[in-house]
Amino acid sequence: MKFTSALGALGASSLLLSGVGAIELDINSPDSIKKAAKSLSINLRQYYTGDRVGDTPGNLPDPYYWWECGAMFNAFIDYWYYTGDDSYNKITAQAMEHQIGDYSAFMPANQTKTLGNDDQAFWGMAAMSAAENKLPDLGNGKPSWLSLAQAVFNTQQRRWDNTKCGGGLKWQIFTFNNGYNYKNTISNGCFFNIAARLYKYLGNETYSEWAEKAWEWQLSVGLMTEDYHYYDGTDDNKNCSDINKIQWTYNAGVHMAGAAAMWNATQNELWKGRLTGIIEAAGVFFNDKVMIEVACENNGKCDVDQRSFKAYLSRWMGYTAIVAPWTRPMIDPLLKTSAQAAAKQCIGGPNQTSCGLRWVDNGKNDGSFGVGEQMAGMEIVQNLLYLSAPGPATQKAGGISVSNPNAGADAPDTPVTFNSITTGDKAGASILTLLVLVAILVGAWWMVS
Ligand SMILES: *[C@@H]1O[C@H](CO)[C@@H](O)[C@H](O)[C@H]1NC(C)=O
Ligand SMILES: *[C@@H]1O[C@H](CO)[C@@H](O)[C@H](O)[C@H]1NC(C)=O
Ligand SMILES: *[C@@H]1O[C@H](CO)[C@@H](O)[C@H](O)[C@H]1NC(C)=O
Ligand SMILES: *[C@@H]1O[C@H](CO)[C@@H](O)[C@H](O)[C@H]1NC(C)=O
Ligand SMILES: *[C@@H]1O[C@H](CO)[C@@H](O)[C@H](O)[C@H]1NC(C)=O
């Protein structure tokens, strides 16, 4: 062990000495940015095995959950959009088609045991990006990208729960999953994000009304503060009176992009003020302009999911800068400095293109490799190209994906009964969820103390 890692270190340092940095990034050169994004994407792609014979399209191997695979295909859709390189379009279309599920709403039966509103929404947001970026619809009678996003919106809107806390979406979709009593910010934030982007795309006010409603509700219970900080979630058995105050990059990001879409569609001062507030409050996630997952990076406690969160803040900062151009003076320096810092440490692994988790250590690669770390590295780099992107299409401006306002209408909220899940599976899922909850509680303790 020691011997090989010493060799590895030797290899890395001799590369550095000879000046052959693996990822060379000139943040002012679109060609250089594209080359760097390509190297990072090749590395990310090698984690995915779902396109192999006998494997399941749309799944990543353990330890990655299904939702992260949806998030990864969103990253590949944006990669194509920003760079023009369509290397991953085929596996993306194949994966998304396979995961559409019985009700065409990204609720595949295989995922029922762990399917949360947030998990469903990460696939829904990938479909929304496909529609916005004009990825051609699947055709052949398959649902359009836009209709898949609409189906996620429609099914979630029906799950809006007024029985406790004055409203809100629960984390879990099914009563038998642990976490059913948790109302969390990412589930409500994804719903807000999809509603806002559907409003921008279609102009139908049903969507803007729900975006406003999700915003107001989160503010009313304190998942979001008056000064635009976003906390993790709250127990609806206590009527949402206790708030778990951990702050994650993706909660700020998912609201930033939604608020940017709302501003773009309305151009009113209300959304301008809100968006400005979110960007300013997101300052807690930057150290000298370099992005950091403050809740878990410094103590080394980021789990597999959390190691991907910076990818989404990066993605949504790029989106924001495109659709709300007046935010660029605030966002651009953060994007540039973070991309430079991230790329500098993406020097690990066999091809010296593996990104570690931390970007704040001045080029030191921390050896933490995985889909999340790699996707975050790729996203922060490719989003530098926002300046040359035409921006998300709308129905009236270039959009080609077909609308279906009634998508998802036939999806029941509980398509699989409790009994059809075996005891073994149920126990497995409960233990996993319990571990997650314990991790959250432990995290909460040091975060607030
Ligand atoms: C390294 O590069 C080779 C050849 O291009 C490729 O097959 C392999 O997947 C890459 N590995 C990683 C970890 O990037
Ligand atoms: C569900 O699981 C089965 C068995 O692993 C697999 O064959 C099928 O492709 C999966 N379906 C989806 C939508 O993932
Ligand atoms: C529960 O919370 C909601 C929203 O904050 C509030 O309007 C309602 O009065 C609360 N109900 C009780 C019984 O405390
Ligand atoms: C709204 O977003 C589009 C891209 O979707 C962009 O072309 C347009 O300039 C934006 N509108 C404003 C007022 O900035
Ligand atoms: C607006 O969206 C809602 C919700 O999907 C739908 O019921 C309604 O028919 C739509 N209105 C129009 C004019 O498309």
Short mmCIF file of C-alpha atoms and ligand atoms in Angstrom, two decimals:
data_model
loop_
_atom_site.label_atom_id
_atom_site.label_comp_id
_atom_site.label_asym_id
_atom_site.label_seq_id
_atom_site.Cartn_x
_atom_site.Cartn_y
_atom_site.Cartn_z
CA MET A 1 0.00 0.00 0.00
CA LYS A 2 2.58 2.49 1.11
CA PHE A 3 4.91 1.48 -1.69
CA THR A 4 2.35 2.04 -4.44
CA SER A 5 1.11 5.32 -3.05
CA ALA A 6 4.70 6.52 -2.82
CA LEU A 7 5.13 5.59 -6.45
CA GLY A 8 1.93 7.42 -7.25
CA ALA A 9 3.19 10.53 -5.50
CA LEU A 10 6.47 10.26 -7.37
CA GLY A 11 4.60 9.97 -10.66
CA ALA A 12 2.48 13.00 -9.90
CA SER A 13 5.37 15.16 -8.78
CA SER A 14 7.53 14.31 -11.78
CA LEU A 15 4.63 15.30 -13.99
CA LEU A 16 4.38 18.58 -12.19
CA LEU A 17 8.12 19.13 -12.43
CA SER A 18 8.11 18.53 -16.15
CA GLY A 19 5.26 21.00 -16.45
CA VAL A 20 2.81 18.48 -17.92
CA GLY A 21 -0.27 19.41 -15.93
CA ALA A 22 -3.00 16.97 -16.91
CA ILE A 23 -5.82 19.49 -17.02
CA GLU A 24 -4.59 22.74 -18.48
CA LEU A 25 -7.15 25.45 -18.15
CA ASP A 26 -6.98 28.97 -19.49
CA ILE A 27 -10.23 30.42 -18.17
CA ASN A 28 -10.22 33.08 -20.89
CA SER A 29 -9.97 30.68 -23.80
CA PRO A 30 -13.12 28.82 -24.90
CA ASP A 31 -10.96 26.22 -26.66
CA SER A 32 -8.96 25.56 -23.53
CA ILE A 33 -12.13 25.31 -21.44
CA LYS A 34 -13.62 22.81 -23.90
CA LYS A 35 -10.46 20.70 -23.88
CA ALA A 36 -10.39 20.64 -20.09
CA ALA A 37 -14.10 19.79 -19.90
CA LYS A 38 -13.53 16.95 -22.37
CA SER A 39 -10.73 15.41 -20.30
CA LEU A 40 -12.87 15.63 -17.18
CA SER A 41 -15.88 14.15 -19.00
CA ILE A 42 -13.92 11.12 -20.24
CA ASN A 43 -13.01 10.39 -16.66
CA LEU A 44 -16.60 10.83 -15.44
CA ARG A 45 -17.97 8.58 -18.14
CA GLN A 46 -15.81 5.60 -17.08
CA TYR A 47 -17.89 5.26 -13.88
CA TYR A 48 -21.02 4.50 -15.89
CA THR A 49 -21.65 0.87 -16.83
CA GLY A 50 -25.41 0.97 -17.51
CA ASP A 51 -24.95 0.79 -21.27
CA ARG A 52 -23.11 -2.54 -21.08
CA VAL A 53 -24.91 -5.71 -22.13
CA GLY A 54 -26.80 -7.12 -19.15
CA ASP A 55 -26.56 -3.90 -17.12
CA THR A 56 -29.44 -1.48 -16.52
CA PRO A 57 -29.38 1.81 -18.44
CA GLY A 58 -29.74 4.74 -16.03
CA ASN A 59 -28.15 3.05 -13.03
CA LEU A 60 -24.68 3.66 -11.64
CA PRO A 61 -22.96 0.84 -9.77
CA ASP A 62 -22.85 0.91 -5.95
CA PRO A 63 -22.49 3.06 -3.93
CA TYR A 64 -24.30 5.58 -6.13
CA TYR A 65 -28.03 6.06 -5.76
CA TRP A 66 -30.37 6.32 -8.71
CA TRP A 67 -30.91 10.06 -8.34
CA GLU A 68 -27.22 10.80 -8.85
CA CYS A 69 -27.33 9.03 -12.19
CA GLY A 70 -30.11 11.43 -13.26
CA ALA A 71 -27.96 14.31 -12.03
CA MET A 72 -25.01 12.96 -14.03
CA PHE A 73 -27.02 12.78 -17.25
CA ASN A 74 -28.09 16.37 -16.69
CA ALA A 75 -24.37 17.18 -16.49
CA PHE A 76 -23.77 15.36 -19.79
CA ILE A 77 -26.69 17.19 -21.45
CA ASP A 78 -25.19 20.50 -20.37
CA TYR A 79 -21.74 19.29 -21.46
CA TRP A 80 -23.04 18.77 -24.97
CA TYR A 81 -24.87 22.08 -24.91
CA TYR A 82 -21.83 24.06 -23.81
CA THR A 83 -19.11 22.29 -25.83
CA GLY A 84 -20.96 20.90 -28.87
CA ASP A 85 -19.38 17.48 -28.20
CA ASP A 86 -22.16 14.89 -28.52
CA SER A 87 -20.08 11.90 -27.29
CA TYR A 88 -22.54 11.15 -24.48
CA ASN A 89 -25.89 11.94 -26.12
CA LYS A 90 -26.50 8.32 -27.03
CA ILE A 91 -26.00 6.89 -23.54
CA THR A 92 -27.98 9.83 -22.15
CA ALA A 93 -31.04 9.21 -24.34
CA GLN A 94 -30.84 5.47 -23.69
CA ALA A 95 -30.64 5.95 -19.91
CA MET A 96 -33.43 8.51 -19.72
CA GLU A 97 -35.72 6.45 -21.91
CA HIS A 98 -35.14 3.35 -19.78
CA GLN A 99 -35.97 5.19 -16.55
CA ILE A 100 -39.19 6.87 -17.71
CA GLY A 101 -41.23 4.37 -15.70
CA ASP A 102 -44.80 3.08 -16.03
CA TYR A 103 -46.49 6.47 -15.65
CA SER A 104 -43.98 8.45 -17.73
CA ALA A 105 -43.05 10.43 -14.64
CA PHE A 106 -39.64 9.04 -13.60
CA MET A 107 -41.12 6.74 -10.98
CA PRO A 108 -39.70 3.37 -12.09
CA ALA A 109 -40.92 0.50 -9.92
CA ASN A 110 -37.34 -0.64 -9.16
CA GLN A 111 -36.74 2.59 -7.21
CA THR A 112 -39.90 2.54 -5.09
CA LYS A 113 -38.12 1.55 -1.88
CA THR A 114 -36.10 4.75 -1.81
CA LEU A 115 -37.94 7.09 -4.16
CA GLY A 116 -38.12 10.60 -2.72
CA ASN A 117 -39.55 13.68 -4.38
CA ASP A 118 -35.99 14.97 -4.73
CA ASP A 119 -34.83 11.77 -6.46
CA GLN A 120 -37.66 11.95 -8.97
CA ALA A 121 -37.00 15.65 -9.49
CA PHE A 122 -33.31 15.23 -10.36
CA TRP A 123 -34.42 13.16 -13.38
CA GLY A 124 -37.18 15.69 -14.06
CA MET A 125 -34.64 18.52 -14.06
CA ALA A 126 -32.47 16.55 -16.51
CA ALA A 127 -35.49 16.30 -18.82
CA MET A 128 -36.12 20.04 -18.37
CA SER A 129 -32.51 20.77 -19.37
CA ALA A 130 -32.92 18.51 -22.39
CA ALA A 131 -35.97 20.55 -23.47
CA GLU A 132 -34.26 23.89 -22.77
CA ASN A 133 -31.10 22.84 -24.60
CA LYS A 134 -33.02 21.47 -27.57
CA LEU A 135 -31.89 17.88 -27.30
CA PRO A 136 -34.20 16.23 -29.85
CA ASP A 137 -37.16 14.38 -28.30
CA LEU A 138 -36.99 10.58 -28.36
CA GLY A 139 -39.82 10.29 -30.88
CA ASN A 140 -41.33 6.87 -31.64
CA GLY A 141 -44.34 7.67 -29.45
CA LYS A 142 -42.13 8.15 -26.39
CA PRO A 143 -42.90 11.07 -24.05
CA SER A 144 -41.16 14.34 -24.89
CA TRP A 145 -38.52 15.83 -22.58
CA LEU A 146 -40.83 18.70 -21.73
CA SER A 147 -43.73 16.38 -20.91
CA LEU A 148 -41.48 14.40 -18.55
CA ALA A 149 -40.68 17.57 -16.62
CA GLN A 150 -44.40 18.42 -16.65
CA ALA A 151 -45.20 14.93 -15.33
CA VAL A 152 -42.80 15.42 -12.42
CA PHE A 153 -44.40 18.79 -11.68
CA ASN A 154 -47.95 17.42 -11.93
CA THR A 155 -47.33 14.40 -9.71
CA GLN A 156 -45.55 16.50 -7.09
CA GLN A 157 -48.15 19.24 -7.12
CA ARG A 158 -50.73 16.60 -6.20
CA ARG A 159 -48.51 15.54 -3.26
CA TRP A 160 -48.47 19.03 -1.76
CA ASP A 161 -49.40 18.26 1.82
CA ASN A 162 -51.63 20.64 3.74
CA THR A 163 -52.23 18.27 6.66
CA LYS A 164 -49.22 19.58 8.61
CA CYS A 165 -46.97 22.64 8.67
CA GLY A 166 -49.39 24.63 6.52
CA GLY A 167 -48.20 22.90 3.32
CA GLY A 168 -45.00 21.67 1.72
CA LEU A 169 -43.73 18.54 0.05
CA LYS A 170 -42.55 15.63 2.12
CA TRP A 171 -39.14 14.16 1.38
CA GLN A 172 -40.48 10.68 0.61
CA ILE A 173 -43.25 9.82 -1.80
CA PHE A 174 -44.40 6.58 -0.17
CA THR A 175 -45.69 6.23 3.39
CA PHE A 176 -43.67 3.06 4.01
CA ASN A 177 -40.30 4.74 3.47
CA ASN A 178 -38.45 6.22 6.41
CA GLY A 179 -38.14 9.94 6.09
CA TYR A 180 -41.81 10.23 5.15
CA ASN A 181 -42.31 12.72 7.99
CA TYR A 182 -39.40 14.90 6.95
CA LYS A 183 -40.20 17.98 4.86
CA ASN A 184 -36.92 18.94 3.28
CA THR A 185 -35.60 21.89 1.38
CA ILE A 186 -34.18 20.03 -1.60
CA SER A 187 -37.54 18.39 -2.39
CA ASN A 188 -39.38 21.69 -2.15
CA GLY A 189 -36.51 23.49 -3.91
CA CYS A 190 -36.51 21.10 -6.87
CA PHE A 191 -40.28 21.52 -7.18
CA PHE A 192 -39.78 25.30 -7.14
CA ASN A 193 -37.00 25.02 -9.74
CA ILE A 194 -39.06 22.89 -12.15
CA ALA A 195 -42.16 25.07 -11.73
CA ALA A 196 -40.17 28.24 -12.41
CA ARG A 197 -38.47 26.80 -15.49
CA LEU A 198 -41.76 25.45 -16.85
CA TYR A 199 -43.20 28.92 -16.38
CA LYS A 200 -40.30 30.47 -18.28
CA TYR A 201 -40.66 27.87 -21.03
CA LEU A 202 -44.45 27.85 -21.40
CA GLY A 203 -45.76 31.04 -19.77
CA ASN A 204 -48.59 29.11 -18.09
CA GLU A 205 -49.38 30.85 -14.80
CA THR A 206 -50.26 27.65 -12.99
CA TYR A 207 -46.51 27.06 -12.83
CA SER A 208 -45.63 30.52 -11.50
CA GLU A 209 -48.36 30.26 -8.86
CA TRP A 210 -46.86 27.02 -7.56
CA ALA A 211 -43.33 28.42 -7.67
CA GLU A 212 -44.51 31.33 -5.55
CA LYS A 213 -46.35 28.98 -3.21
CA ALA A 214 -43.30 26.75 -2.67
CA TRP A 215 -41.19 29.84 -2.03
CA GLU A 216 -43.65 31.36 0.48
CA TRP A 217 -44.14 28.10 2.33
CA GLN A 218 -40.41 27.51 2.82
CA LEU A 219 -40.08 31.06 4.15
CA SER A 220 -43.08 30.63 6.46
CA VAL A 221 -41.68 27.58 8.27
CA GLY A 222 -38.08 28.81 8.23
CA LEU A 223 -36.50 26.38 5.77
CA MET A 224 -35.45 29.60 4.13
CA THR A 225 -34.53 32.66 6.18
CA GLU A 226 -35.41 36.31 5.53
CA ASP A 227 -31.79 36.78 4.45
CA TYR A 228 -31.90 33.90 1.95
CA HIS A 229 -30.09 31.13 3.74
CA TYR A 230 -31.46 27.63 3.13
CA TYR A 231 -31.54 24.97 5.82
CA ASP A 232 -31.85 21.22 5.36
CA GLY A 233 -35.33 20.24 6.51
CA THR A 234 -37.82 19.77 9.32
CA ASP A 235 -39.97 17.10 11.01
CA ASP A 236 -43.66 17.43 10.21
CA ASN A 237 -44.58 15.39 13.29
CA LYS A 238 -43.52 18.51 15.18
CA ASN A 239 -45.46 20.70 12.75
CA CYS A 240 -42.14 21.85 11.26
CA SER A 241 -41.24 23.81 14.39
CA ASP A 242 -37.67 22.39 14.69
CA ILE A 243 -35.39 23.16 11.79
CA ASN A 244 -32.27 21.16 10.94
CA LYS A 245 -29.97 24.07 10.10
CA ILE A 246 -27.28 22.47 7.97
CA GLN A 247 -26.63 24.49 4.81
CA TRP A 248 -25.81 22.76 1.53
CA THR A 249 -24.60 24.28 -1.73
CA TYR A 250 -27.32 22.59 -3.77
CA ASN A 251 -30.18 24.09 -1.77
CA ALA A 252 -28.87 27.59 -2.50
CA GLY A 253 -28.26 26.65 -6.13
CA VAL A 254 -31.63 25.07 -6.86
CA HIS A 255 -33.38 28.22 -5.63
CA MET A 256 -30.91 30.52 -7.38
CA ALA A 257 -31.72 29.03 -10.79
CA GLY A 258 -35.46 29.00 -10.08
CA ALA A 259 -35.41 32.63 -8.97
CA ALA A 260 -33.36 33.50 -12.08
CA ALA A 261 -35.98 31.82 -14.29
CA MET A 262 -38.74 33.73 -12.46
CA TRP A 263 -36.89 37.00 -12.91
CA ASN A 264 -36.32 36.26 -16.61
CA ALA A 265 -39.99 35.49 -17.19
CA THR A 266 -41.35 38.43 -15.17
CA GLN A 267 -38.48 40.92 -15.09
CA ASN A 268 -39.95 42.31 -11.93
CA GLU A 269 -38.15 43.91 -8.98
CA LEU A 270 -39.45 41.34 -6.52
CA TRP A 271 -37.56 38.50 -8.18
CA LYS A 272 -34.55 40.72 -8.81
CA GLY A 273 -34.32 41.40 -5.09
CA ARG A 274 -34.80 37.76 -4.17
CA LEU A 275 -32.19 36.56 -6.66
CA THR A 276 -29.68 39.15 -5.49
CA GLY A 277 -30.28 37.98 -1.92
CA ILE A 278 -29.67 34.33 -2.78
CA ILE A 279 -26.42 35.08 -4.59
CA GLU A 280 -25.15 37.22 -1.72
CA ALA A 281 -26.11 34.60 0.90
CA ALA A 282 -24.34 31.90 -1.14
CA GLY A 283 -21.14 33.64 -0.04
CA VAL A 284 -21.04 31.16 2.87
CA PHE A 285 -20.00 28.53 0.33
CA PHE A 286 -16.90 30.36 -0.89
CA ASN A 287 -13.43 30.68 0.61
CA ASP A 288 -11.57 33.45 -1.20
CA LYS A 289 -14.02 32.90 -4.10
CA VAL A 290 -13.37 29.13 -4.19
CA MET A 291 -16.42 26.94 -3.65
CA ILE A 292 -16.48 24.67 -0.61
CA GLU A 293 -19.11 22.35 0.89
CA VAL A 294 -18.70 23.99 4.28
CA ALA A 295 -20.93 21.58 6.17
CA CYS A 296 -18.71 18.56 5.56
CA GLU A 297 -15.45 19.26 3.78
CA ASN A 298 -13.39 20.56 6.65
CA ASN A 299 -14.29 17.68 8.96
CA GLY A 300 -14.08 15.04 6.21
CA LYS A 301 -17.68 13.92 6.65
CA CYS A 302 -19.12 14.42 3.17
CA ASP A 303 -21.00 11.26 2.16
CA VAL A 304 -21.28 9.95 -1.41
CA ASP A 305 -24.32 12.12 -2.22
CA GLN A 306 -22.87 15.26 -0.66
CA ARG A 307 -19.65 14.97 -2.67
CA SER A 308 -21.67 15.81 -5.76
CA PHE A 309 -23.48 18.91 -4.44
CA LYS A 310 -20.98 21.49 -5.70
CA ALA A 311 -21.73 20.23 -9.22
CA TYR A 312 -25.27 21.56 -8.93
CA LEU A 313 -24.41 24.95 -7.47
CA SER A 314 -21.90 25.31 -10.35
CA ARG A 315 -24.54 24.30 -12.90
CA TRP A 316 -27.16 26.66 -11.52
CA MET A 317 -24.75 29.59 -11.26
CA GLY A 318 -24.06 29.20 -14.97
CA TYR A 319 -27.79 29.03 -15.71
CA THR A 320 -28.39 32.12 -13.59
CA ALA A 321 -25.67 34.10 -15.33
CA ILE A 322 -27.22 33.26 -18.71
CA VAL A 323 -30.86 34.12 -17.99
CA ALA A 324 -30.27 37.05 -15.63
CA PRO A 325 -27.31 38.83 -17.26
CA TRP A 326 -27.14 41.54 -14.58
CA THR A 327 -25.93 38.87 -12.10
CA ARG A 328 -22.72 38.31 -14.08
CA PRO A 329 -20.53 40.75 -12.15
CA MET A 330 -21.42 38.83 -8.98
CA ILE A 331 -21.21 35.31 -10.40
CA ASP A 332 -18.37 35.48 -12.89
CA PRO A 333 -15.48 35.93 -10.40
CA LEU A 334 -16.78 33.05 -8.28
CA LEU A 335 -17.10 30.76 -11.29
CA LYS A 336 -13.69 31.64 -12.66
CA THR A 337 -11.75 31.40 -9.42
CA SER A 338 -13.49 28.16 -8.45
CA ALA A 339 -12.96 26.57 -11.87
CA GLN A 340 -9.29 27.44 -11.78
CA ALA A 341 -8.88 26.00 -8.30
CA ALA A 342 -10.87 22.88 -9.14
CA ALA A 343 -8.97 22.17 -12.37
CA LYS A 344 -5.63 22.66 -10.65
CA GLN A 345 -6.27 19.66 -8.42
CA CYS A 346 -7.86 17.37 -11.04
CA ILE A 347 -4.52 15.59 -11.42
CA GLY A 348 -5.21 12.25 -9.72
CA GLY A 349 -5.80 8.76 -11.06
CA PRO A 350 -4.17 6.87 -13.94
CA ASN A 351 -4.66 9.65 -16.50
CA GLN A 352 -4.07 12.56 -14.08
CA THR A 353 -7.64 13.72 -14.67
CA SER A 354 -9.32 12.58 -11.45
CA CYS A 355 -10.67 15.41 -9.32
CA GLY A 356 -10.54 15.24 -5.55
CA LEU A 357 -13.23 16.68 -3.31
CA ARG A 358 -11.57 19.84 -2.05
CA TRP A 359 -10.80 22.78 -4.29
CA VAL A 360 -9.53 25.05 -1.53
CA ASP A 361 -6.10 23.43 -0.98
CA ASN A 362 -4.18 25.27 -3.68
CA GLY A 363 -3.85 22.46 -6.17
CA LYS A 364 -3.40 19.59 -3.72
CA ASN A 365 -5.45 16.56 -4.77
CA ASP A 366 -6.99 14.92 -1.69
CA GLY A 367 -7.40 11.48 -3.30
CA SER A 368 -11.17 11.41 -2.83
CA PHE A 369 -12.35 10.16 -6.24
CA GLY A 370 -15.85 9.38 -7.42
CA VAL A 371 -18.78 10.40 -9.60
CA GLY A 372 -19.63 13.37 -7.36
CA GLU A 373 -16.13 14.83 -7.24
CA GLN A 374 -15.63 14.32 -10.98
CA MET A 375 -19.02 15.74 -11.96
CA ALA A 376 -18.39 18.80 -9.78
CA GLY A 377 -15.01 19.37 -11.48
CA MET A 378 -16.56 19.03 -14.92
CA GLU A 379 -19.54 21.29 -14.12
CA ILE A 380 -17.54 24.17 -12.69
CA VAL A 381 -15.27 24.11 -15.75
CA GLN A 382 -17.95 23.75 -18.46
CA ASN A 383 -20.12 26.47 -16.95
CA LEU A 384 -17.36 28.97 -17.77
CA LEU A 385 -18.79 28.73 -21.28
CA TYR A 386 -22.04 30.40 -20.24
CA LEU A 387 -21.07 33.60 -22.05
CA SER A 388 -21.21 31.97 -25.47
CA ALA A 389 -24.40 29.94 -24.80
CA PRO A 390 -27.63 31.12 -26.45
CA GLY A 391 -29.57 30.23 -23.30
CA PRO A 392 -32.52 27.98 -22.56
CA ALA A 393 -35.11 27.77 -25.32
CA THR A 394 -38.77 28.52 -24.67
CA GLN A 395 -41.89 27.49 -26.56
CA LYS A 396 -41.84 30.85 -28.37
CA ALA A 397 -38.07 31.07 -28.80
CA GLY A 398 -36.64 28.01 -30.48
CA GLY A 399 -38.13 25.25 -28.31
CA ILE A 400 -38.76 21.93 -30.08
CA SER A 401 -39.99 19.69 -27.25
CA VAL A 402 -43.72 18.95 -27.22
CA SER A 403 -45.88 20.13 -24.31
CA ASN A 404 -48.35 17.86 -22.53
CA PRO A 405 -50.02 19.74 -19.66
CA ASN A 406 -51.69 16.53 -18.44
CA ALA A 407 -48.54 14.41 -18.29
CA GLY A 408 -48.40 12.11 -15.28
CA ALA A 409 -52.16 12.34 -14.72
CA ASP A 410 -52.52 8.56 -14.40
CA ALA A 411 -49.72 8.11 -11.85
CA PRO A 412 -51.13 7.00 -8.52
CA ASP A 413 -49.23 8.27 -5.51
CA THR A 414 -48.64 4.76 -4.21
CA PRO A 415 -48.25 2.47 -7.18
CA VAL A 416 -46.72 -0.37 -5.16
CA THR A 417 -48.31 -1.54 -1.94
CA PHE A 418 -46.32 -2.16 1.20
CA ASN A 419 -46.93 -5.91 0.97
CA SER A 420 -45.25 -6.26 -2.36
CA ILE A 421 -41.94 -5.26 -0.86
CA THR A 422 -40.18 -8.15 0.80
CA THR A 423 -39.24 -7.91 4.45
CA GLY A 424 -35.57 -8.19 3.59
CA ASP A 425 -35.70 -5.29 1.17
CA LYS A 426 -37.74 -3.23 3.58
CA ALA A 427 -35.24 -3.79 6.37
CA GLY A 428 -32.38 -2.90 4.06
CA ALA A 429 -34.01 0.33 3.02
CA SER A 430 -34.89 1.26 6.61
CA ILE A 431 -31.37 0.73 7.80
CA LEU A 432 -30.01 2.87 5.03
CA THR A 433 -32.45 5.66 5.78
CA LEU A 434 -31.75 5.38 9.48
CA LEU A 435 -28.04 5.79 8.79
CA VAL A 436 -28.82 8.86 6.72
CA LEU A 437 -30.90 10.33 9.53
CA VAL A 438 -28.22 9.60 12.11
CA ALA A 439 -25.66 11.23 9.86
CA ILE A 440 -27.89 14.28 9.56
CA LEU A 441 -28.33 14.50 13.32
CA VAL A 442 -24.64 14.08 13.99
CA GLY A 443 -23.93 16.66 11.33
CA ALA A 444 -26.47 19.02 12.83
CA TRP A 445 -24.83 18.79 16.20
CA TRP A 446 -21.44 20.08 15.11
CA MET A 447 -22.87 22.50 12.61
CA VAL A 448 -24.87 24.49 15.14
CA SER A 449 -22.49 24.14 18.05
C1 LIG B 1 -7.75 6.67 -18.81
O1 LIG B 1 -7.62 6.73 -20.23
C2 LIG B 1 -7.93 5.51 -20.90
C3 LIG B 1 -7.57 5.68 -22.35
O2 LIG B 1 -8.17 6.84 -22.88
C4 LIG B 1 -9.40 5.21 -20.67
O3 LIG B 1 -9.77 4.00 -21.29
C5 LIG B 1 -9.68 5.11 -19.17
O4 LIG B 1 -11.08 4.94 -18.95
C6 LIG B 1 -9.21 6.37 -18.47
N1 LIG B 1 -9.36 6.21 -17.04
C7 LIG B 1 -9.76 7.21 -16.26
C8 LIG B 1 -9.89 6.89 -14.81
O5 LIG B 1 -9.96 8.31 -16.68
C1 LIG B 2 -35.49 -3.06 -13.01
O1 LIG B 2 -34.69 -4.14 -12.58
C2 LIG B 2 -34.59 -5.23 -13.52
C3 LIG B 2 -33.81 -6.35 -12.84
O2 LIG B 2 -32.55 -5.86 -12.45
C4 LIG B 2 -33.96 -4.74 -14.82
O3 LIG B 2 -33.92 -5.78 -15.75
C5 LIG B 2 -34.77 -3.58 -15.37
O4 LIG B 2 -34.12 -3.07 -16.52
C6 LIG B 2 -34.91 -2.50 -14.33
N1 LIG B 2 -35.76 -1.44 -14.83
C7 LIG B 2 -35.44 -0.16 -14.70
C8 LIG B 2 -36.42 0.82 -15.24
O5 LIG B 2 -34.42 0.21 -14.15
C1 LIG B 3 -48.45 24.40 12.16
O1 LIG B 3 -47.60 25.20 11.33
C2 LIG B 3 -48.30 26.06 10.45
C3 LIG B 3 -47.27 26.69 9.53
O2 LIG B 3 -46.22 27.29 10.23
C4 LIG B 3 -49.11 27.07 11.25
O3 LIG B 3 -49.82 27.91 10.36
C5 LIG B 3 -50.07 26.31 12.15
O4 LIG B 3 -50.76 27.24 12.95
C6 LIG B 3 -49.32 25.32 13.01
N1 LIG B 3 -50.30 24.50 13.75
C7 LIG B 3 -50.16 24.23 15.04
C8 LIG B 3 -51.21 23.36 15.63
O5 LIG B 3 -49.23 24.68 15.69
C1 LIG B 4 -34.03 35.56 -20.67
O1 LIG B 4 -33.37 34.36 -21.00
C2 LIG B 4 -33.08 34.22 -22.38
C3 LIG B 4 -32.46 32.86 -22.55
O2 LIG B 4 -33.42 31.90 -22.23
C4 LIG B 4 -32.17 35.33 -22.83
O3 LIG B 4 -31.92 35.22 -24.22
C5 LIG B 4 -32.82 36.66 -22.54
O4 LIG B 4 -31.94 37.71 -22.88
C6 LIG B 4 -33.18 36.75 -21.07
N1 LIG B 4 -33.95 37.96 -20.84
C7 LIG B 4 -33.45 39.03 -20.26
C8 LIG B 4 -34.37 40.19 -20.13
O5 LIG B 4 -32.31 39.11 -19.86
C1 LIG B 5 -51.67 25.31 -17.57
O1 LIG B 5 -51.11 24.26 -16.80
C2 LIG B 5 -52.08 23.55 -16.03
C3 LIG B 5 -51.34 22.57 -15.16
O2 LIG B 5 -50.62 21.66 -15.92
C4 LIG B 5 -53.09 22.88 -16.98
O3 LIG B 5 -54.08 22.24 -16.23
C5 LIG B 5 -53.72 23.94 -17.88
O4 LIG B 5 -54.52 23.31 -18.84
C6 LIG B 5 -52.64 24.74 -18.59
N1 LIG B 5 -53.24 25.84 -19.34
C7 LIG B 5 -53.00 26.02 -20.61
C8 LIG B 5 -53.67 27.20 -21.25
O5 LIG B 5 -52.24 25.29 -21.25
#
